[in-house]
Short mmCIF file of C-alpha atoms and ligand atoms in Angstrom, two decimals:
data_model
loop_
_atom_site.label_atom_id
_atom_site.label_comp_id
_atom_site.label_asym_id
_atom_site.label_seq_id
_atom_site.Cartn_x
_atom_site.Cartn_y
_atom_site.Cartn_z
CA MET F 279 32.85 -103.28 49.07
CA ASP F 280 29.20 -103.44 47.98
CA LYS F 281 28.54 -100.11 46.29
CA LYS F 282 25.31 -99.55 48.15
CA VAL F 283 26.85 -99.83 51.59
CA ILE F 284 27.66 -96.49 53.24
CA PRO F 285 30.17 -97.04 56.06
CA TYR F 286 30.80 -94.51 58.86
CA GLY F 287 34.33 -93.93 57.60
CA ARG F 288 36.58 -95.21 54.86
CA GLN F 289 39.90 -94.66 53.16
CA ASP F 290 40.45 -93.02 49.79
CA ILE F 291 43.25 -94.62 47.75
CA THR F 292 44.18 -92.85 44.50
CA ALA F 293 46.29 -93.92 41.53
CA GLU F 294 49.09 -91.69 42.88
CA ASP F 295 48.95 -93.47 46.24
CA ILE F 296 49.27 -96.85 44.52
CA GLN F 297 52.14 -95.66 42.35
CA ALA F 298 53.98 -94.32 45.41
CA VAL F 299 53.75 -97.74 47.06
CA ILE F 300 54.87 -99.56 43.90
CA ASP F 301 57.85 -97.22 43.47
CA THR F 302 58.93 -97.91 47.04
CA LEU F 303 58.47 -101.67 46.66
CA GLN F 304 60.85 -101.46 43.69
CA SER F 305 63.40 -99.38 45.60
CA ASP F 306 66.27 -100.62 47.77
CA TYR F 307 64.45 -100.15 51.06
CA LEU F 308 61.29 -101.85 52.27
CA THR F 309 61.96 -100.73 55.84
CA GLN F 310 64.40 -98.45 57.70
CA GLY F 311 64.83 -96.47 54.51
CA PRO F 312 64.42 -92.88 53.31
CA LYS F 313 60.61 -92.86 52.93
CA ILE F 314 60.18 -93.10 56.70
CA ALA F 315 62.37 -90.04 57.33
CA GLU F 316 60.55 -88.17 54.55
CA PHE F 317 57.14 -89.04 56.04
CA GLU F 318 58.32 -87.90 59.47
CA GLN F 319 59.63 -84.63 58.14
CA ASN F 320 56.51 -83.88 56.10
CA PHE F 321 54.26 -84.76 59.01
CA ALA F 322 56.23 -82.64 61.48
CA GLU F 323 55.98 -79.71 59.06
CA TYR F 324 52.27 -80.26 58.55
CA VAL F 325 51.37 -80.16 62.25
CA GLU F 326 54.14 -77.61 62.98
CA ALA F 327 56.00 -79.81 65.45
CA LYS F 328 59.79 -80.00 65.75
CA TYR F 329 60.08 -83.80 65.71
CA ALA F 330 58.03 -86.73 64.44
CA VAL F 331 58.65 -90.46 64.87
CA ALA F 332 56.70 -92.86 62.64
CA VAL F 333 55.58 -96.14 64.20
CA ASN F 334 53.64 -99.26 63.22
CA ASN F 335 50.37 -98.07 64.80
CA ALA F 336 49.10 -95.46 67.24
CA THR F 337 48.74 -97.95 70.08
CA ALA F 338 52.49 -98.57 69.87
CA GLY F 339 52.97 -94.80 69.60
CA LEU F 340 51.01 -94.21 72.81
CA HIS F 341 53.08 -96.91 74.54
CA LEU F 342 56.33 -95.22 73.46
CA ALA F 343 55.01 -91.78 74.38
CA VAL F 344 54.14 -92.70 77.99
CA MET F 345 57.45 -94.55 78.34
CA ALA F 346 59.27 -91.46 77.09
CA MET F 347 57.43 -89.51 79.82
CA GLY F 348 58.94 -91.95 82.31
CA LEU F 349 55.62 -93.54 83.29
CA GLU F 350 56.22 -96.59 85.49
CA LYS F 351 54.47 -99.29 87.43
CA GLY F 352 52.23 -97.90 90.16
CA ASP F 353 52.13 -94.39 88.67
CA ARG F 354 48.74 -92.92 87.80
CA ILE F 355 47.38 -91.05 84.80
CA ILE F 356 44.04 -89.41 83.98
CA THR F 357 42.19 -89.84 80.72
CA THR F 358 38.67 -89.60 79.29
CA PRO F 359 36.23 -92.54 79.25
CA ILE F 360 34.97 -91.48 75.82
CA THR F 361 37.81 -92.70 73.66
CA PHE F 362 39.17 -95.85 72.11
CA ALA F 363 40.57 -98.20 74.77
CA ALA F 364 44.16 -97.70 73.54
CA SER F 365 44.27 -94.17 75.05
CA ALA F 366 44.05 -95.84 78.47
CA ASN F 367 45.74 -99.16 77.71
CA CYS F 368 49.11 -97.51 77.05
CA ALA F 369 49.39 -96.77 80.77
CA ARG F 370 48.51 -100.36 81.65
CA PHE F 371 51.30 -101.62 79.34
CA VAL F 372 53.80 -100.20 81.84
CA GLY F 373 51.77 -101.21 84.91
CA ALA F 374 50.45 -97.73 85.67
CA GLU F 375 46.92 -97.03 86.94
CA VAL F 376 44.27 -95.42 84.74
CA TRP F 377 41.88 -92.97 86.36
CA PHE F 378 39.01 -91.43 84.46
CA ALA F 379 37.58 -87.93 84.68
CA ASP F 380 34.23 -87.10 83.11
CA ILE F 381 33.62 -85.39 79.76
CA ASP F 382 32.14 -82.00 79.06
CA ARG F 383 28.52 -82.53 78.05
CA ASP F 384 28.74 -80.15 75.06
CA THR F 385 32.17 -80.77 73.53
CA TYR F 386 32.39 -84.46 74.55
CA LEU F 387 36.02 -83.79 75.50
CA LEU F 388 37.74 -84.54 78.80
CA SER F 389 36.45 -81.84 81.15
CA LEU F 390 39.07 -79.47 82.49
CA ASP F 391 37.00 -78.85 85.63
CA LYS F 392 36.42 -82.56 86.31
CA THR F 393 40.11 -83.25 85.77
CA ARG F 394 41.02 -80.50 88.21
CA GLU F 395 38.52 -81.85 90.76
CA LEU F 396 39.99 -85.33 90.51
CA ILE F 397 43.57 -84.06 90.85
CA GLU F 398 42.70 -81.85 93.81
CA SER F 399 40.83 -84.66 95.59
CA LYS F 400 44.13 -86.53 95.95
CA PRO F 401 47.45 -85.83 97.69
CA LYS F 402 50.15 -83.91 95.82
CA GLY F 403 52.04 -86.09 93.37
CA PHE F 404 49.28 -88.73 93.14
CA PHE F 405 49.04 -88.37 89.35
CA LYS F 406 51.91 -88.23 86.85
CA GLY F 407 50.21 -87.23 83.62
CA ILE F 408 47.10 -86.50 81.59
CA ILE F 409 46.13 -88.13 78.29
CA PRO F 410 43.43 -85.91 76.73
CA VAL F 411 41.89 -86.93 73.41
CA ASP F 412 40.96 -84.63 70.50
CA PHE F 413 37.74 -86.59 70.32
CA ALA F 414 35.96 -86.83 66.94
CA GLY F 415 38.54 -84.32 65.66
CA LEU F 416 37.77 -81.45 68.03
CA PRO F 417 41.00 -80.14 69.59
CA VAL F 418 41.31 -80.18 73.35
CA ASP F 419 42.03 -76.72 74.81
CA LEU F 420 45.61 -77.65 75.57
CA GLU F 421 46.52 -74.14 76.66
CA ALA F 422 44.12 -74.55 79.60
CA PHE F 423 45.23 -78.13 80.27
CA ARG F 424 48.88 -77.02 80.22
CA ALA F 425 48.20 -74.45 82.92
CA LEU F 426 46.52 -77.12 85.07
CA ALA F 427 49.31 -79.61 84.38
CA ASN F 428 51.97 -77.06 85.31
CA GLU F 429 50.24 -76.34 88.63
CA HIS F 430 50.51 -80.01 89.52
CA ASN F 431 53.74 -80.94 87.76
CA LEU F 432 52.10 -83.31 85.26
CA TRP F 433 53.00 -84.19 81.70
CA ILE F 434 50.49 -84.25 78.84
CA VAL F 435 50.35 -86.83 76.05
CA GLU F 436 47.77 -85.68 73.51
CA ASP F 437 45.89 -88.50 71.78
CA ALA F 438 45.43 -86.73 68.44
CA CYS F 439 44.40 -89.85 66.50
CA HIS F 440 41.17 -88.16 65.39
CA ALA F 441 42.60 -84.78 64.61
CA PRO F 442 45.42 -84.29 62.06
CA GLY F 443 44.74 -80.80 60.70
CA GLY F 444 42.59 -79.68 63.64
CA PHE F 445 43.63 -76.50 65.44
CA PHE F 446 42.59 -73.80 67.88
CA ILE F 447 43.58 -70.17 68.29
CA ASP F 448 45.11 -69.61 71.72
CA SER F 449 44.93 -66.55 74.00
CA LYS F 450 47.95 -65.04 72.21
CA GLU F 451 46.12 -65.31 68.86
CA GLN F 452 48.45 -68.13 67.79
CA LYS F 453 47.15 -71.00 65.67
CA GLN F 454 47.87 -74.24 67.53
CA PHE F 455 47.65 -77.37 65.41
CA CYS F 456 46.83 -80.65 67.11
CA GLY F 457 50.09 -82.40 67.84
CA ASN F 458 52.30 -79.32 67.38
CA GLY F 459 53.97 -79.94 70.72
CA VAL F 460 53.54 -76.41 72.07
CA TYR F 461 51.34 -77.31 75.05
CA ALA F 462 51.55 -81.12 75.12
CA ASP F 463 54.79 -82.99 75.75
CA ALA F 464 54.01 -85.47 72.98
CA ALA F 465 51.11 -86.31 70.68
CA VAL F 466 50.06 -89.46 68.87
CA PHE F 467 48.34 -89.96 65.51
CA SER F 468 46.89 -93.08 63.86
CA PHE F 469 47.00 -94.10 60.21
CA HIS F 470 44.39 -96.84 60.45
CA PRO F 471 42.17 -96.69 57.32
CA VAL F 472 39.15 -95.22 59.13
CA LYS F 473 41.28 -92.26 60.25
CA HIS F 474 42.23 -89.29 58.05
CA ILE F 475 45.46 -90.71 56.63
CA ALA F 476 45.54 -94.40 55.70
CA CYS F 477 48.73 -96.46 55.82
CA GLY F 478 46.98 -99.79 56.43
CA GLU F 479 48.49 -99.72 59.89
CA GLY F 480 50.64 -96.86 61.07
CA GLY F 481 51.10 -94.08 63.57
CA MET F 482 53.16 -90.99 64.40
CA VAL F 483 54.43 -89.48 67.63
CA THR F 484 55.25 -85.78 67.58
CA THR F 485 57.10 -83.67 70.15
CA ASN F 486 59.08 -80.46 70.50
CA SER F 487 61.47 -81.96 73.05
CA GLU F 488 64.77 -83.30 71.75
CA GLU F 489 65.07 -85.48 74.85
CA VAL F 490 61.65 -87.08 74.26
CA TYR F 491 62.46 -87.47 70.57
CA LYS F 492 65.67 -89.38 71.33
CA LYS F 493 63.87 -91.68 73.75
CA LEU F 494 61.18 -92.39 71.17
CA LEU F 495 63.78 -93.31 68.55
CA LEU F 496 65.59 -95.62 70.93
CA LEU F 497 62.46 -97.37 72.19
CA ARG F 498 61.01 -97.78 68.67
CA SER F 499 63.91 -99.98 67.66
CA HIS F 500 64.84 -102.43 70.45
CA GLY F 501 66.52 -99.79 72.62
CA ILE F 502 69.44 -100.06 70.22
CA THR F 503 71.64 -97.19 69.03
CA LYS F 504 74.85 -96.83 67.06
CA GLU F 505 75.53 -93.36 68.45
CA ASN F 506 78.49 -94.36 70.65
CA MET F 507 80.42 -95.98 67.82
CA THR F 508 84.03 -94.78 67.80
CA GLU F 509 86.84 -95.31 65.30
CA ASN F 510 87.91 -98.37 67.30
CA HIS F 511 84.62 -100.03 66.39
CA GLY F 512 83.57 -101.52 63.06
CA GLY F 513 80.33 -100.85 61.22
CA TRP F 514 78.68 -103.76 63.03
CA PHE F 515 78.85 -101.93 66.36
CA TYR F 516 75.71 -101.11 68.28
CA GLU F 517 74.60 -100.80 71.87
CA MET F 518 71.33 -101.89 73.39
CA GLN F 519 70.89 -99.27 76.08
CA THR F 520 67.38 -100.02 77.26
CA LEU F 521 64.62 -102.56 76.70
CA GLY F 522 62.84 -101.40 73.57
CA PHE F 523 60.55 -102.84 70.92
CA ASN F 524 60.23 -103.23 67.20
CA TYR F 525 57.51 -100.66 66.57
CA ARG F 526 58.79 -99.59 63.15
CA ILE F 527 56.64 -98.74 60.15
CA THR F 528 57.71 -99.93 56.68
CA ASP F 529 58.88 -97.68 53.86
CA PHE F 530 56.01 -98.66 51.57
CA GLN F 531 53.51 -97.72 54.28
CA ALA F 532 55.37 -94.44 54.77
CA ALA F 533 55.19 -93.82 50.99
CA LEU F 534 51.42 -94.27 51.17
CA GLY F 535 51.35 -91.95 54.18
CA ILE F 536 53.32 -89.23 52.36
CA SER F 537 50.92 -89.36 49.44
CA GLN F 538 47.84 -89.33 51.71
CA LEU F 539 49.19 -86.58 53.95
CA ALA F 540 49.50 -84.27 50.94
CA ARG F 541 45.70 -84.46 50.53
CA ASN F 542 44.79 -84.12 54.20
CA GLU F 543 44.11 -80.40 54.19
CA LYS F 544 41.57 -80.86 51.38
CA GLY F 545 40.12 -83.85 53.20
CA VAL F 546 39.61 -81.85 56.39
CA ALA F 547 37.91 -79.07 54.40
CA LYS F 548 35.60 -81.63 52.79
CA ARG F 549 34.84 -83.18 56.19
CA ASN F 550 33.86 -79.73 57.44
CA GLU F 551 31.54 -79.21 54.45
CA ILE F 552 29.87 -82.52 55.21
CA ALA F 553 29.58 -81.57 58.90
CA GLN F 554 27.96 -78.27 57.94
CA GLN F 555 25.35 -80.06 55.85
CA TYR F 556 24.51 -82.37 58.73
CA LYS F 557 24.27 -79.39 61.07
CA ASP F 558 22.00 -77.49 58.69
CA ALA F 559 19.71 -80.52 58.42
CA PHE F 560 19.68 -81.34 62.15
CA GLU F 561 19.87 -77.91 63.82
CA GLY F 562 17.20 -77.62 66.51
CA LYS F 563 16.28 -81.31 66.08
CA PHE F 564 19.07 -83.04 67.95
CA LYS F 565 22.16 -82.34 69.94
CA PHE F 566 25.57 -82.61 68.31
CA GLN F 567 29.12 -81.77 69.35
CA VAL F 568 29.48 -78.06 70.07
CA LEU F 569 32.24 -76.24 68.21
CA PRO F 570 33.75 -73.57 70.47
CA ASP F 571 34.81 -70.25 68.88
CA ASN F 572 38.33 -70.30 67.45
CA PHE F 573 38.44 -74.09 67.09
CA LEU F 574 38.58 -76.12 63.87
CA ASN F 575 37.20 -79.64 64.19
CA ALA F 576 39.12 -82.05 61.93
CA HIS F 577 35.97 -84.24 61.95
CA HIS F 578 37.10 -87.80 62.08
CA LEU F 579 33.51 -88.35 63.21
CA PHE F 580 30.16 -86.62 63.08
CA ILE F 581 28.04 -87.64 66.06
CA ILE F 582 24.44 -86.88 66.89
CA GLU F 583 22.58 -87.67 70.10
CA VAL F 584 19.14 -89.26 69.92
CA GLU F 585 16.72 -90.77 72.41
CA ASP F 586 16.15 -94.05 70.55
CA ARG F 587 19.75 -94.70 69.60
CA LYS F 588 19.39 -98.47 69.17
CA GLY F 589 16.32 -97.94 67.00
CA LEU F 590 18.11 -95.49 64.72
CA TYR F 591 21.19 -97.71 64.54
CA ASP F 592 19.08 -100.70 63.44
CA TYR F 593 17.06 -98.61 60.98
CA LEU F 594 20.16 -97.15 59.33
CA HIS F 595 21.82 -100.56 59.12
CA ALA F 596 18.68 -102.01 57.52
CA ASN F 597 19.21 -99.30 54.89
CA LYS F 598 22.89 -100.26 54.53
CA ILE F 599 24.06 -97.13 56.30
CA TYR F 600 26.66 -98.52 58.67
CA ALA F 601 26.52 -95.92 61.41
CA GLN F 602 28.72 -96.70 64.41
CA ILE F 603 28.91 -95.96 68.13
CA HIS F 604 31.95 -94.10 69.55
CA TYR F 605 32.57 -95.27 72.20
CA ILE F 606 31.49 -97.63 74.94
CA PRO F 607 32.93 -95.73 77.94
CA VAL F 608 36.32 -97.27 78.71
CA HIS F 609 35.60 -97.49 82.46
CA GLN F 610 32.61 -99.74 81.64
CA LEU F 611 34.67 -102.27 79.68
CA PRO F 612 35.01 -105.48 81.73
CA TYR F 613 38.80 -105.20 82.02
CA TYR F 614 38.61 -101.73 83.58
CA LYS F 615 35.45 -102.45 85.55
CA ASN F 616 37.23 -105.36 87.21
CA ILE F 617 40.21 -103.21 88.16
CA GLY F 618 37.91 -100.41 89.32
CA TYR F 619 40.57 -97.80 90.06
CA ASN F 620 38.23 -94.90 90.53
CA ASN F 621 34.91 -96.57 91.20
CA GLY F 622 32.75 -93.90 92.71
CA THR F 623 33.96 -91.03 90.52
CA ASP F 624 30.96 -89.40 88.88
CA LEU F 625 31.20 -90.22 85.17
CA SER F 626 27.53 -89.62 84.46
CA ASN F 627 28.11 -87.24 81.53
CA SER F 628 30.05 -89.97 79.75
CA GLU F 629 27.39 -92.57 80.49
CA LYS F 630 24.56 -90.29 79.40
CA TYR F 631 26.44 -89.40 76.22
CA TYR F 632 27.07 -93.07 75.44
CA SER F 633 23.39 -93.96 75.78
CA ARG F 634 22.50 -91.43 73.07
CA CYS F 635 25.44 -91.12 70.65
CA ILE F 636 25.62 -92.37 67.08
CA SER F 637 28.28 -91.59 64.46
CA LEU F 638 26.96 -90.89 60.97
CA PRO F 639 29.01 -91.48 57.81
CA MET F 640 31.89 -89.01 57.57
CA TYR F 641 34.68 -89.27 55.00
CA PRO F 642 35.83 -87.05 52.13
CA THR F 643 34.53 -89.29 49.35
CA LEU F 644 31.00 -89.45 50.78
CA THR F 645 28.88 -88.11 47.90
CA ILE F 646 26.18 -85.47 48.22
CA GLU F 647 23.58 -88.08 47.19
CA GLU F 648 24.82 -90.51 49.82
CA GLN F 649 24.77 -87.85 52.50
CA GLU F 650 21.27 -86.75 51.51
CA PHE F 651 20.18 -90.37 51.80
CA VAL F 652 21.68 -90.60 55.29
CA ILE F 653 19.95 -87.37 56.34
CA LYS F 654 16.64 -88.48 54.84
CA LYS F 655 16.70 -91.87 56.55
CA THR F 656 17.71 -90.33 59.88
CA LEU F 657 14.93 -87.77 59.83
CA GLU F 658 12.45 -90.36 58.55
CA PHE F 659 13.12 -92.73 61.44
CA LEU F 660 12.99 -90.04 64.05
CA ASN F 661 9.88 -88.60 62.48
CA VAL F 662 11.12 -85.02 62.68
C1 PLP T 990 42.37 -95.39 66.41
C2 PLP T 990 42.72 -94.86 67.74
C3 PLP T 990 43.81 -95.33 68.48
C4 PLP T 990 44.62 -96.51 68.05
O1 PLP T 990 45.14 -96.40 66.79
P1 PLP T 990 45.82 -97.65 66.07
O2 PLP T 990 46.66 -97.01 65.00
O3 PLP T 990 44.72 -98.49 65.53
O4 PLP T 990 46.64 -98.37 67.07
C5 PLP T 990 44.11 -94.71 69.67
N1 PLP T 990 43.36 -93.70 70.15
C6 PLP T 990 42.28 -93.24 69.48
C7 PLP T 990 41.51 -92.11 70.05
C8 PLP T 990 41.93 -93.82 68.27
O5 PLP T 990 40.84 -93.38 67.63
#
């Protein structure tokens, strides 16, 4: 990449990462080998979940997670409009309906109150689950969502793609890492290079439920298992018990993931330093994502809100600062607009947010000089 370009996010590949991949390429297993199990175990330990299942990308992980919840055609789920489309698409893969509830104007996360309103505006049993998103890296208050979900017999799949290493302290003073499976039934992470941990493509599903874990394993690999092999069978024996997929990750991607994961805690700390510098420079000048007490934002993104968003975007790009917009509200995408499940629901917070949001460069290898340049150009354009 041109040295002068400053993207909004990028991977960091070290000599150790490269060596880990080479070592695995020279080993006996390119896929279905020991590096995958090692990655799963390390990841489960890192987020403090019981089980982790590595997959080829987070979109596949979300698909498996909602299938493991038993989501079927005609069922309905609730998610946030301010997310990547995959958070919603996973429900469509199984023919379920996607309903949107508005975001909180300060945290940009799916609003608990708006979700409750939507649920309570419908008959009992109308919805099956909630897919909240730890947007930009800020953890959703899953303790509160769990209480709501329990009242209405709903499952929760946490889209934690932005938030490995994020956590909040719950009402019992317990540290709850994103994806630890305490309040959500399953959680999904992405290892796309713009996210915290780069595998090229890759994802992880975590859960504390053995039943969910077993379903995930089965569905990841064609619905095939060898578990019912008896002494009357030979080593070739297997059963296909359900219609599954090939959503496996490779061992050399897992090796890269293991090496990257080991640096994630440092990366999150660096992201928080960068966020603090943005906040110090912008405090009182523009609105940015509020950090509630007792929450750690893993900062996949750093977003500010400005009046002339298009103007700032163009100005930064002219200066080779490739700021980005996260996201066009999912309910406004043509595919969802045409389906129009919950046309008429007030999603004005999401729409207002979208008209003003812009994501500034945020990644651990962003230098102080680069960040100062971004801050200078931002303030210069906005004349503040
Ligand atoms: C990146 C992302 C996904 C999809 O991840 P892939 O690994 O690219 O499939 C899903 N949800 C959110 C919130 C994301 O940011």
